[in-house]
mmCIF file of C-alpha atoms in Angstrom:
data_model
loop_
_atom_site.group_PDB
_atom_site.id
_atom_site.type_symbol
_atom_site.label_atom_id
_atom_site.label_comp_id
_atom_site.label_asym_id
_atom_site.label_seq_id
_atom_site.Cartn_x
_atom_site.Cartn_y
_atom_site.Cartn_z
ATOM 1 C CA MET A 1188 0.003 0.006 -0.038
ATOM 2 C CA VAL A 1189 2.981 2.280 0.913
ATOM 3 C CA ARG A 1190 4.472 1.579 -2.391
ATOM 4 C CA PHE A 1191 1.232 2.258 -4.296
ATOM 5 C CA LYS A 1192 0.757 5.594 -2.439
ATOM 6 C CA TYR A 1193 4.293 6.693 -3.337
ATOM 7 C CA ARG A 1194 3.873 5.517 -7.027
ATOM 8 C CA TYR A 1195 0.505 7.482 -7.150
ATOM 9 C CA CYS A 1196 2.201 10.626 -5.799
ATOM 10 C CA LYS A 1197 5.150 10.331 -8.145
ATOM 11 C CA VAL A 1198 2.970 10.105 -11.103
ATOM 12 C CA HIS A 1199 0.671 13.051 -10.166
ATOM 13 C CA MET A 1200 3.089 15.269 -8.375
ATOM 14 C CA ALA A 1201 3.982 17.608 -11.421
ATOM 15 C CA ARG A 1202 0.311 18.303 -11.981
ATOM 16 C CA TYR A 1203 -0.453 18.494 -8.303
ATOM 17 C CA LEU A 1204 2.220 21.277 -7.997
ATOM 18 C CA SER A 1205 0.988 23.009 -11.069
ATOM 19 C CA GLY A 1206 -2.519 23.022 -9.949
ATOM 20 C CA ASP A 1207 -3.789 21.041 -12.944
ATOM 21 C CA LEU A 1208 -5.088 18.072 -11.124
ATOM 22 C CA ALA A 1209 -8.721 17.385 -10.685
ATOM 23 C CA ASP A 1210 -10.153 17.766 -7.324
ATOM 24 C CA PRO A 1211 -10.533 14.196 -6.185
ATOM 25 C CA ALA A 1212 -6.932 13.274 -7.290
ATOM 26 C CA ARG A 1213 -5.618 16.442 -5.762
ATOM 27 C CA ARG A 1214 -7.157 15.637 -2.396
ATOM 28 C CA ARG A 1215 -5.862 12.196 -2.607
ATOM 29 C CA VAL A 1216 -2.258 13.322 -3.256
ATOM 30 C CA ALA A 1217 -2.560 15.806 -0.445
ATOM 31 C CA ARG A 1218 -3.692 13.159 1.956
ATOM 32 C CA TYR A 1219 -0.833 10.802 0.872
ATOM 33 C CA ILE A 1220 1.678 13.475 1.362
ATOM 34 C CA ASP A 1221 0.390 14.097 4.983
ATOM 35 C CA GLU A 1222 0.269 10.493 5.700
ATOM 36 C CA ASN A 1223 3.365 9.070 4.093
ATOM 37 C CA GLU A 1224 6.904 10.207 4.665
ATOM 38 C CA ASP A 1225 8.270 8.947 1.202
ATOM 39 C CA CYS A 1226 5.416 10.935 -0.505
ATOM 40 C CA TYR A 1227 6.321 14.092 1.513
ATOM 41 C CA ARG A 1228 9.973 13.732 0.596
ATOM 42 C CA GLU A 1229 9.030 13.273 -3.068
ATOM 43 C CA TYR A 1230 6.662 16.416 -2.794
ATOM 44 C CA MET A 1231 9.488 18.454 -1.293
ATOM 45 C CA ARG A 1232 12.070 17.399 -3.761
ATOM 46 C CA HIS A 1233 9.851 17.991 -6.800
ATOM 47 C CA ARG A 1234 8.571 21.352 -5.471
ATOM 48 C CA GLU A 1235 12.002 22.656 -4.903
ATOM 49 C CA PHE A 1236 13.297 21.502 -8.402
ATOM 50 C CA ALA A 1237 10.206 22.775 -10.159
ATOM 51 C CA GLN A 1238 10.534 26.147 -8.575
ATOM 52 C CA LYS A 1239 14.102 26.395 -9.470
ATOM 53 C CA LEU A 1240 13.248 25.584 -13.093
ATOM 54 C CA GLU A 1241 10.401 27.856 -13.177
ATOM 55 C CA ARG A 1242 12.622 30.730 -12.029
ATOM 56 C CA SER A 1243 15.813 29.889 -13.934
ATOM 57 C CA LEU A 1244 14.639 28.554 -17.315
ATOM 58 C CA PRO A 1245 12.993 31.699 -18.584
ATOM 59 C CA ALA A 1246 16.391 33.238 -18.063
ATOM 60 C CA PHE A 1247 18.043 30.721 -20.176
ATOM 61 C CA GLY A 1248 18.830 32.067 -23.824
ATOM 62 C CA ARG A 1249 17.332 35.387 -23.305
ATOM 63 C CA PRO A 1250 18.308 37.582 -26.283
ATOM 64 C CA ASN A 1251 19.462 41.242 -26.089
ATOM 65 C CA SER A 1252 17.294 43.852 -27.628
ATOM 66 C CA GLN A 1253 19.866 44.946 -30.110
ATOM 67 C CA ARG A 1254 19.930 41.461 -31.548
ATOM 68 C CA LEU A 1255 16.103 41.438 -31.734
ATOM 69 C CA GLU A 1256 16.052 44.834 -33.455
ATOM 70 C CA MET A 1257 18.590 43.415 -36.272
ATOM 71 C CA MET A 1258 16.485 40.481 -36.709
ATOM 72 C CA TRP A 1259 13.368 42.768 -37.089
ATOM 73 C CA SER A 1260 15.303 44.772 -39.842
ATOM 74 C CA THR A 1261 16.057 41.670 -41.620
ATOM 75 C CA LEU A 1262 12.558 40.375 -41.310
ATOM 76 C CA GLN A 1263 11.063 43.642 -42.600
ATOM 77 C CA ALA A 1264 13.359 43.606 -45.614
ATOM 78 C CA GLU A 1265 12.283 40.012 -46.415
ATOM 79 C CA LEU A 1266 8.559 40.914 -46.005
ATOM 80 C CA GLN A 1267 8.887 43.779 -48.295
ATOM 81 C CA ALA A 1268 10.864 41.707 -51.016
ATOM 82 C CA PRO A 1269 8.863 40.722 -54.084
ATOM 83 C CA GLN A 1270 6.754 37.707 -53.279
ATOM 84 C CA SER A 1271 8.393 35.255 -55.824
ATOM 85 C CA GLN A 1272 11.968 36.109 -54.601
ATOM 86 C CA THR A 1273 11.095 35.939 -50.896
ATOM 87 C CA LEU A 1274 9.367 32.667 -51.298
ATOM 88 C CA TRP A 1275 12.230 31.098 -53.226
ATOM 89 C CA PHE A 1276 14.798 32.040 -50.583
ATOM 90 C CA SER A 1277 12.688 31.242 -47.647
ATOM 91 C CA ASP A 1278 11.618 27.810 -48.944
ATOM 92 C CA PHE A 1279 15.105 27.001 -50.227
ATOM 93 C CA GLY A 1280 16.908 27.880 -47.178
ATOM 94 C CA SER A 1281 14.667 26.619 -44.579
ATOM 95 C CA ARG A 1282 11.916 24.024 -43.968
ATOM 96 C CA SER A 1283 11.726 22.601 -47.498
ATOM 97 C CA SER A 1284 15.465 22.232 -48.140
ATOM 98 C CA LEU A 1285 15.174 18.653 -46.791
ATOM 99 C CA GLN A 1286 12.177 17.935 -49.092
ATOM 100 C CA PHE A 1287 14.094 19.539 -51.986
ATOM 101 C CA SER A 1288 17.107 17.319 -51.272
ATOM 102 C CA TYR A 1289 14.961 14.220 -51.148
ATOM 103 C CA GLY A 1290 13.179 15.290 -54.393
ATOM 104 C CA LEU A 1291 16.414 15.923 -56.053
ATOM 105 C CA ALA A 1292 17.640 12.437 -55.002
ATOM 106 C CA ILE A 1293 14.502 10.792 -56.255
ATOM 107 C CA LEU A 1294 14.813 12.728 -59.566
ATOM 108 C CA ALA A 1295 18.459 11.430 -59.926
ATOM 109 C CA ILE A 1296 17.361 8.002 -59.421
ATOM 110 C CA VAL A 1297 14.603 8.171 -61.867
ATOM 111 C CA ILE A 1298 17.002 9.758 -64.401
ATOM 112 C CA ALA A 1299 19.464 6.986 -63.932
ATOM 113 C CA LEU A 1300 16.744 4.295 -64.391
ATOM 114 C CA MET A 1301 15.487 6.086 -67.453
ATOM 115 C CA LEU A 1302 18.736 6.766 -69.095
ATOM 116 C CA PRO A 1303 19.282 3.324 -70.730
ATOM 117 C CA LEU A 1304 15.807 3.584 -72.178
ATOM 118 C CA ALA A 1305 16.435 6.861 -73.661
ATOM 119 C CA LEU A 1306 19.745 5.770 -75.094
ATOM 120 C CA GLY A 1307 18.236 2.727 -76.611
ATOM 121 C CA TYR A 1308 16.981 -0.545 -75.397
ATOM 122 C CA HIS A 1309 19.896 -2.760 -76.691
ATOM 123 C CA ALA A 1310 22.575 -0.471 -75.360
ATOM 124 C CA SER A 1311 21.265 -0.872 -71.800
ATOM 125 C CA PRO A 1312 23.424 -3.009 -69.646
ATOM 126 C CA LEU A 1313 20.245 -3.577 -67.503
ATOM 127 C CA SER A 1314 18.194 -4.872 -70.236
ATOM 128 C CA ILE A 1315 17.052 -8.530 -70.218
ATOM 129 C CA ASP A 1316 16.982 -10.357 -73.318
ATOM 130 C CA PHE A 1317 13.723 -12.244 -73.275
ATOM 131 C CA PRO A 1318 12.983 -14.985 -75.837
ATOM 132 C CA ARG A 1319 11.080 -13.599 -78.719
ATOM 133 C CA ALA A 1320 7.792 -14.953 -79.663
ATOM 134 C CA PRO A 1321 7.386 -15.711 -83.442
ATOM 135 C CA HIS A 1322 5.820 -12.888 -85.479
ATOM 136 C CA TYR A 1323 2.403 -13.527 -87.224
ATOM 137 C CA ALA A 1324 1.469 -11.711 -90.431
ATOM 138 C CA VAL A 1325 -2.120 -11.370 -91.493
ATOM 139 C CA VAL A 1326 -2.523 -11.851 -95.187
ATOM 140 C CA VAL A 1327 -5.738 -10.854 -96.615
ATOM 141 C CA ARG A 1328 -6.332 -11.905 -100.226
ATOM 142 C CA PRO A 1329 -8.548 -9.861 -102.369
ATOM 143 C CA PRO A 1330 -12.124 -11.024 -102.430
ATOM 144 C CA ALA A 1331 -12.747 -14.014 -104.797
ATOM 145 C CA GLN A 1332 -14.689 -13.160 -107.961
ATOM 146 C CA ASP A 1333 -17.263 -15.210 -109.717
ATOM 147 C CA VAL A 1334 -17.389 -15.862 -113.342
ATOM 148 C CA SER A 1335 -18.956 -12.344 -114.232
ATOM 149 C CA GLY A 1336 -16.107 -10.709 -112.338
ATOM 150 C CA ALA A 1337 -18.347 -9.523 -109.273
ATOM 151 C CA PRO A 1338 -16.741 -10.155 -105.781
ATOM 152 C CA LEU A 1339 -18.053 -12.944 -103.725
ATOM 153 C CA PHE A 1340 -19.197 -12.031 -100.105
ATOM 154 C CA ALA A 1341 -20.245 -14.050 -97.226
ATOM 155 C CA THR A 1342 -24.069 -13.201 -97.388
ATOM 156 C CA GLY A 1343 -25.397 -16.316 -95.550
ATOM 157 C CA LYS A 1344 -26.975 -17.287 -98.761
ATOM 158 C CA PRO A 1345 -26.428 -20.852 -99.964
ATOM 159 C CA GLY A 1346 -23.661 -21.060 -102.263
ATOM 160 C CA ALA A 1347 -21.985 -17.900 -101.187
ATOM 161 C CA ARG A 1348 -18.379 -18.399 -100.257
ATOM 162 C CA VAL A 1349 -16.752 -16.980 -97.248
ATOM 163 C CA GLN A 1350 -13.214 -15.640 -97.581
ATOM 164 C CA THR A 1351 -11.296 -15.973 -94.409
ATOM 165 C CA PRO A 1352 -7.842 -14.412 -93.728
ATOM 166 C CA ILE A 1353 -4.969 -16.674 -93.745
ATOM 167 C CA LEU A 1354 -2.417 -16.641 -90.951
ATOM 168 C CA GLN A 1355 1.109 -17.184 -92.029
ATOM 169 C CA SER A 1356 3.937 -17.862 -89.719
ATOM 170 C CA THR A 1357 6.876 -15.829 -90.574
ATOM 171 C CA PRO A 1358 10.385 -15.872 -88.850
ATOM 172 C CA ALA A 1359 11.021 -13.036 -86.491
ATOM 173 C CA PRO A 1360 13.349 -10.365 -87.991
ATOM 174 C CA ARG A 1361 16.888 -10.537 -86.860
ATOM 175 C CA PHE A 1362 18.628 -7.441 -85.651
ATOM 176 C CA MET B 448 -10.195 31.117 -19.423
ATOM 177 C CA THR B 449 -9.429 33.953 -16.904
ATOM 178 C CA ASP B 450 -10.571 37.537 -17.464
ATOM 179 C CA LYS B 451 -6.927 38.714 -17.805
ATOM 180 C CA ARG B 452 -6.187 36.099 -20.516
ATOM 181 C CA LEU B 453 -9.314 36.739 -22.264
ATOM 182 C CA ALA B 454 -8.501 40.492 -22.328
ATOM 183 C CA MET B 455 -4.962 39.804 -23.613
ATOM 184 C CA ARG B 456 -6.427 37.619 -26.440
ATOM 185 C CA GLU B 457 -8.794 40.243 -27.432
ATOM 186 C CA GLU B 458 -6.089 42.738 -27.453
ATOM 187 C CA ILE B 459 -3.978 40.545 -29.787
ATOM 188 C CA ASP B 460 -6.828 39.845 -31.993
ATOM 189 C CA ALA B 461 -7.191 43.528 -32.431
ATOM 190 C CA ILE B 462 -3.465 43.862 -33.265
ATOM 191 C CA VAL B 463 -3.894 40.974 -35.857
ATOM 192 C CA ASN B 464 -6.742 42.686 -37.536
ATOM 193 C CA ARG B 465 -4.776 45.890 -37.669
ATOM 194 C CA ALA B 466 -2.059 44.071 -39.335
ATOM 195 C CA LEU B 467 -4.319 42.371 -41.768
ATOM 196 C CA LYS B 468 -5.677 45.647 -42.938
ATOM 197 C CA GLY B 469 -2.144 46.698 -43.825
ATOM 198 C CA ASP B 470 -1.089 48.546 -40.774
ATOM 199 C CA GLN B 471 2.763 47.837 -40.493
ATOM 200 C CA THR B 472 2.855 48.981 -36.784
ATOM 201 C CA GLY B 473 0.532 46.013 -36.204
ATOM 202 C CA TYR B 474 3.291 43.669 -37.387
ATOM 203 C CA ALA B 475 5.887 45.496 -35.402
ATOM 204 C CA GLU B 476 3.827 45.202 -32.283
ATOM 205 C CA LEU B 477 3.323 41.492 -32.788
ATOM 206 C CA TYR B 478 7.001 41.057 -33.092
ATOM 207 C CA ASP B 479 7.664 43.010 -30.065
ATOM 208 C CA ARG B 480 5.337 41.136 -28.094
ATOM 209 C CA PHE B 481 6.560 37.508 -29.217
ATOM 210 C CA ALA B 482 9.934 37.697 -30.489
ATOM 211 C CA ALA B 483 11.976 37.485 -27.242
ATOM 212 C CA SER B 484 9.969 34.579 -25.963
ATOM 213 C CA LEU B 485 10.032 32.772 -29.215
ATOM 214 C CA TYR B 486 13.627 33.168 -29.465
ATOM 215 C CA ARG B 487 14.186 31.714 -26.020
ATOM 216 C CA LEU B 488 12.077 28.847 -27.032
ATOM 217 C CA CYS B 489 14.142 28.201 -30.202
ATOM 218 C CA TYR B 490 17.426 28.680 -28.389
ATOM 219 C CA SER B 491 16.578 26.314 -25.543
ATOM 220 C CA LEU B 492 15.502 23.592 -27.965
ATOM 221 C CA LEU B 493 18.459 23.984 -30.412
ATOM 222 C CA LEU B 494 21.103 25.193 -27.991
ATOM 223 C CA ASN B 495 22.591 27.275 -30.939
ATOM 224 C CA GLU B 496 22.405 30.940 -31.381
ATOM 225 C CA GLN B 497 22.578 31.003 -35.218
ATOM 226 C CA ASP B 498 20.047 28.360 -35.585
ATOM 227 C CA ALA B 499 17.602 30.024 -33.096
ATOM 228 C CA GLU B 500 17.914 33.310 -34.945
ATOM 229 C CA ASP B 501 17.154 31.554 -38.330
ATOM 230 C CA ILE B 502 14.116 29.778 -36.948
ATOM 231 C CA LEU B 503 12.742 32.939 -35.376
ATOM 232 C CA GLN B 504 12.877 34.685 -38.600
ATOM 233 C CA GLU B 505 11.433 31.966 -40.627
ATOM 234 C CA SER B 506 8.655 31.550 -38.214
ATOM 235 C CA PHE B 507 7.653 35.175 -38.184
ATOM 236 C CA LEU B 508 8.094 35.456 -41.897
ATOM 237 C CA TYR B 509 5.661 32.531 -42.268
ATOM 238 C CA ALA B 510 3.285 33.713 -39.845
ATOM 239 C CA PHE B 511 3.046 37.119 -41.171
ATOM 240 C CA LYS B 512 2.520 35.947 -44.671
ATOM 241 C CA ASN B 513 -0.152 33.630 -43.554
ATOM 242 C CA LEU B 514 -1.732 35.717 -40.889
ATOM 243 C CA GLN B 515 -5.139 35.470 -42.663
ATOM 244 C CA ARG B 516 -5.150 31.845 -41.914
ATOM 245 C CA PHE B 517 -4.836 32.329 -38.268
ATOM 246 C CA ASP B 518 -8.131 31.571 -36.497
ATOM 247 C CA SER B 519 -8.294 33.044 -33.062
ATOM 248 C CA ARG B 520 -11.281 30.696 -32.197
ATOM 249 C CA LYS B 521 -9.053 27.689 -32.498
ATOM 250 C CA ALA B 522 -5.974 28.721 -30.691
ATOM 251 C CA SER B 523 -4.249 31.911 -29.391
ATOM 252 C CA LEU B 524 -1.571 33.641 -31.573
ATOM 253 C CA LYS B 525 1.122 32.514 -29.081
ATOM 254 C CA THR B 526 0.172 28.899 -29.436
ATOM 255 C CA TRP B 527 0.010 29.269 -33.285
ATOM 256 C CA LEU B 528 3.365 30.842 -33.439
ATOM 257 C CA TYR B 529 4.966 28.383 -31.072
ATOM 258 C CA THR B 530 3.521 25.583 -33.134
ATOM 259 C CA ILE B 531 5.192 27.122 -36.297
ATOM 260 C CA ALA B 532 8.613 27.618 -34.517
ATOM 261 C CA ILE B 533 8.486 23.995 -33.087
ATOM 262 C CA SER B 534 7.878 22.438 -36.339
ATOM 263 C CA ARG B 535 10.835 24.196 -37.703
ATOM 264 C CA CYS B 536 13.024 23.361 -34.828
ATOM 265 C CA ARG B 537 11.994 19.727 -35.333
ATOM 266 C CA ASN B 538 13.211 20.088 -39.044
ATOM 267 C CA THR B 539 16.493 21.401 -37.822
ATOM 268 C CA TYR B 540 16.843 18.442 -35.398
ATOM 269 C CA ARG B 541 16.329 15.997 -38.330
ATOM 270 C CA ARG B 542 18.634 17.874 -40.542
ATOM 271 C CA LYS B 543 21.437 17.989 -37.904
ATOM 272 C CA ARG B 544 20.621 14.930 -35.824
ATOM 273 C CA PHE B 545 23.432 15.632 -33.506
ATOM 274 C CA ILE B 546 23.250 19.147 -32.219
ATOM 275 C CA THR B 547 26.524 20.691 -31.634
ATOM 276 C CA VAL B 548 26.890 23.375 -29.005
ATOM 277 C CA ASP B 549 29.263 26.077 -29.336
ATOM 278 C CA ILE B 550 29.656 26.735 -25.504
ATOM 279 C CA THR B 551 32.125 29.507 -25.846
ATOM 280 C CA GLN B 552 30.036 31.401 -28.322
ATOM 281 C CA TRP B 553 26.931 31.382 -26.307
ATOM 282 C CA LEU B 554 28.724 31.934 -23.081
ATOM 283 C CA GLY B 555 30.461 34.854 -24.609
ATOM 284 C CA LEU B 556 27.196 36.337 -26.008
ATOM 285 C CA GLU B 557 24.419 35.237 -23.752
ATOM 286 C CA LEU B 558 25.956 34.855 -20.451
ATOM 287 C CA LYS B 559 28.347 37.734 -20.395
ATOM 288 C CA ALA B 560 29.631 38.511 -16.901
ATOM 289 C CA PRO B 561 29.329 42.138 -15.813
ATOM 290 C CA PRO B 562 32.663 43.863 -15.999
ATOM 291 C CA ALA B 563 33.291 44.295 -12.284
ATOM 292 C CA GLU B 564 32.667 40.664 -11.814
ATOM 293 C CA ALA B 565 35.351 38.539 -10.150
ATOM 294 C CA PRO B 566 36.869 35.684 -12.270
ATOM 295 C CA GLU B 567 35.792 33.009 -9.907
ATOM 296 C CA ALA B 568 32.160 34.127 -10.046
ATOM 297 C CA ALA B 569 32.372 34.134 -13.843
ATOM 298 C CA ALA B 570 33.858 30.715 -13.883
ATOM 299 C CA ILE B 571 31.048 29.421 -11.513
ATOM 300 C CA ARG B 572 28.461 30.888 -13.786
ATOM 301 C CA ARG B 573 30.012 29.452 -16.829
ATOM 302 C CA ASP B 574 29.981 26.007 -15.116
ATOM 303 C CA ALA B 575 26.394 26.377 -14.183
ATOM 304 C CA SER B 576 25.345 27.337 -17.779
ATOM 305 C CA GLU B 577 27.411 24.663 -19.268
ATOM 306 C CA SER B 578 25.851 21.995 -16.909
ATOM 307 C CA ILE B 579 22.360 23.260 -17.645
ATOM 308 C CA ALA B 580 22.877 23.262 -21.411
ATOM 309 C CA ASN B 581 24.349 19.731 -21.147
ATOM 310 C CA ALA B 582 21.467 18.449 -19.196
ATOM 311 C CA LEU B 583 18.996 19.815 -21.616
ATOM 312 C CA GLN B 584 20.943 18.364 -24.502
ATOM 313 C CA ASP B 585 20.824 15.013 -22.926
ATOM 314 C CA LEU B 586 17.064 14.909 -22.958
ATOM 315 C CA SER B 587 15.383 13.622 -26.100
ATOM 316 C CA PRO B 588 14.014 16.434 -28.244
ATOM 317 C CA ARG B 589 10.358 15.645 -27.105
ATOM 318 C CA LEU B 590 11.112 15.774 -23.477
ATOM 319 C CA ARG B 591 13.258 18.959 -24.037
ATOM 320 C CA GLU B 592 10.276 20.483 -25.700
ATOM 321 C CA ALA B 593 7.892 19.591 -22.971
ATOM 322 C CA ILE B 594 10.275 20.919 -20.317
ATOM 323 C CA VAL B 595 11.034 24.234 -22.148
ATOM 324 C CA LEU B 596 7.324 24.896 -22.834
ATOM 325 C CA ARG B 597 6.379 23.975 -19.326
ATOM 326 C CA TYR B 598 9.062 25.656 -17.295
ATOM 327 C CA GLY B 599 10.746 27.979 -19.695
ATOM 328 C CA GLN B 600 7.507 29.441 -21.180
ATOM 329 C CA GLY B 601 4.986 28.744 -18.351
ATOM 330 C CA MET B 602 2.544 27.117 -20.650
ATOM 331 C CA THR B 603 -0.332 25.004 -19.255
ATOM 332 C CA TYR B 604 -0.544 21.263 -20.123
ATOM 333 C CA ARG B 605 -3.330 21.965 -22.701
ATOM 334 C CA GLU B 606 -1.301 24.714 -24.448
ATOM 335 C CA ILE B 607 1.689 22.317 -24.427
ATOM 336 C CA SER B 608 -0.367 19.570 -26.017
ATOM 337 C CA GLU B 609 -1.719 21.901 -28.683
ATOM 338 C CA VAL B 610 1.854 23.156 -29.483
ATOM 339 C CA MET B 611 3.471 19.707 -29.457
ATOM 340 C CA GLY B 612 0.550 18.170 -31.300
ATOM 341 C CA CYS B 613 -0.085 15.350 -28.929
ATOM 342 C CA PRO B 614 -2.757 14.430 -26.318
ATOM 343 C CA GLN B 615 -2.749 16.349 -23.077
ATOM 344 C CA LYS B 616 -1.903 13.193 -21.053
ATOM 345 C CA THR B 617 1.096 12.547 -23.273
ATOM 346 C CA ALA B 618 2.265 16.124 -22.623
ATOM 347 C CA GLU B 619 1.911 15.566 -18.878
ATOM 348 C CA SER B 620 3.898 12.316 -18.822
ATOM 349 C CA ARG B 621 6.639 14.046 -20.989
ATOM 350 C CA VAL B 622 6.973 16.999 -18.540
ATOM 351 C CA ARG B 623 7.110 14.309 -15.739
ATOM 352 C CA LEU B 624 9.725 12.352 -17.361
ATOM 353 C CA GLY B 625 11.764 15.328 -18.460
ATOM 354 C CA HIS B 626 11.479 16.800 -14.968
ATOM 355 C CA GLU B 627 12.807 13.529 -13.504
ATOM 356 C CA ARG B 628 15.576 13.086 -15.970
ATOM 357 C CA LEU B 629 16.706 16.752 -15.744
ATOM 358 C CA ARG B 630 16.768 16.403 -11.931
ATOM 359 C CA GLN B 631 19.004 13.278 -12.145
ATOM 360 C CA ALA B 632 21.213 14.961 -14.526
ATOM 361 C CA LEU B 633 21.663 18.072 -12.444
ATOM 362 C CA GLN B 634 21.785 16.183 -9.012
ATOM 363 C CA PRO B 635 25.572 15.454 -9.046
ATOM 364 C CA VAL B 636 26.527 19.092 -9.856
ATOM 365 C CA GLY B 637 24.102 20.481 -7.377
ATOM 366 C CA LEU B 638 20.713 22.154 -8.039
ATOM 367 C CA GLY B 639 22.089 25.412 -6.725
ATOM 368 C CA LEU B 640 23.649 26.056 -10.194
ATOM 369 C CA LEU B 641 20.067 26.896 -11.389
ATOM 370 C CA GLU B 642 20.239 30.015 -9.144
ATOM 371 C CA GLU B 643 23.636 30.885 -10.565
ATOM 372 C CA LEU B 644 21.852 31.272 -14.003
ATOM 373 C CA LEU B 645 19.384 33.745 -12.373
ATOM 374 C CA ARG B 646 22.335 35.986 -11.392
ATOM 375 C CA VAL B 647 23.576 36.210 -15.008
ATOM 376 C CA HIS B 648 20.563 38.258 -16.099
#
């Protein structure tokens, strides 16, 4: 039970000290602090350190006013610069430089992969020589003619002849 | 929200409206109000003066150019600006990975001792600042953000969660963990050094 109280206090101490804890939990932590020595020690330790941090961290990295004024001048100049120019510099030099680098890398990879295709399939060292299927040519003969010279078509009538295309196997061209 | 906070928010909204209507003094006023705290935030996270300045300028540039996108019903201007700055700081972490701290540079510029100060006092202060910077640097970026927002900027857990883009519970546990780690890191050198930092400014 003592360990549970201590753990409970430890978990909720930061919010207890900052006043962000809900009423029931706050009362519970307060009771444990009163009842348990370890909880009290934890409370004191936490409070002392939190107070020191709250006082000293705002002083960490405080800029001087001259520096801020200089930055304001630069900022004003950038704000007044033409839109396109400003966007280019701000985007290039800052947040999207990483994206730009990645984009450039991807573009380089794509170009490297596309280059053999652009130079010619057979010159490519990466090309795979698949076995070629035989080429088929479709030869259509002129329609047959009857005795009078009129062409014969498939009309579905008895006696009519149907001309079908003839498939001829031809060897594949050799390069 | 307390009356004081509400009044301040209304005041800032009025300045934003002025700026949006093209009043240049509106921009200047917004800069004056937030630049110092935003710089401190960036500096505490990046521990590098030049990077902090760059991020500050980029954040303001972005914010001013996109001021019409700011919606005061969703968040305060402070939270919005901090969100912009934090996201840029995160980009910088990713770009750099290993943050290098030029201790001599920032000690010389930021923690300059008064001219009449004894050399021993200056040395103690230097040690204090160095220890705090090291302790902050040892924290993971997320824990550092939580600690800096909570103790350095005095934000509530709700505001921290908005700025960090995480649930409030996560923000609370990050503050707790960061607090614990920072205390462990500073324990060997003594917590009194935090007081030394206060004397510098």
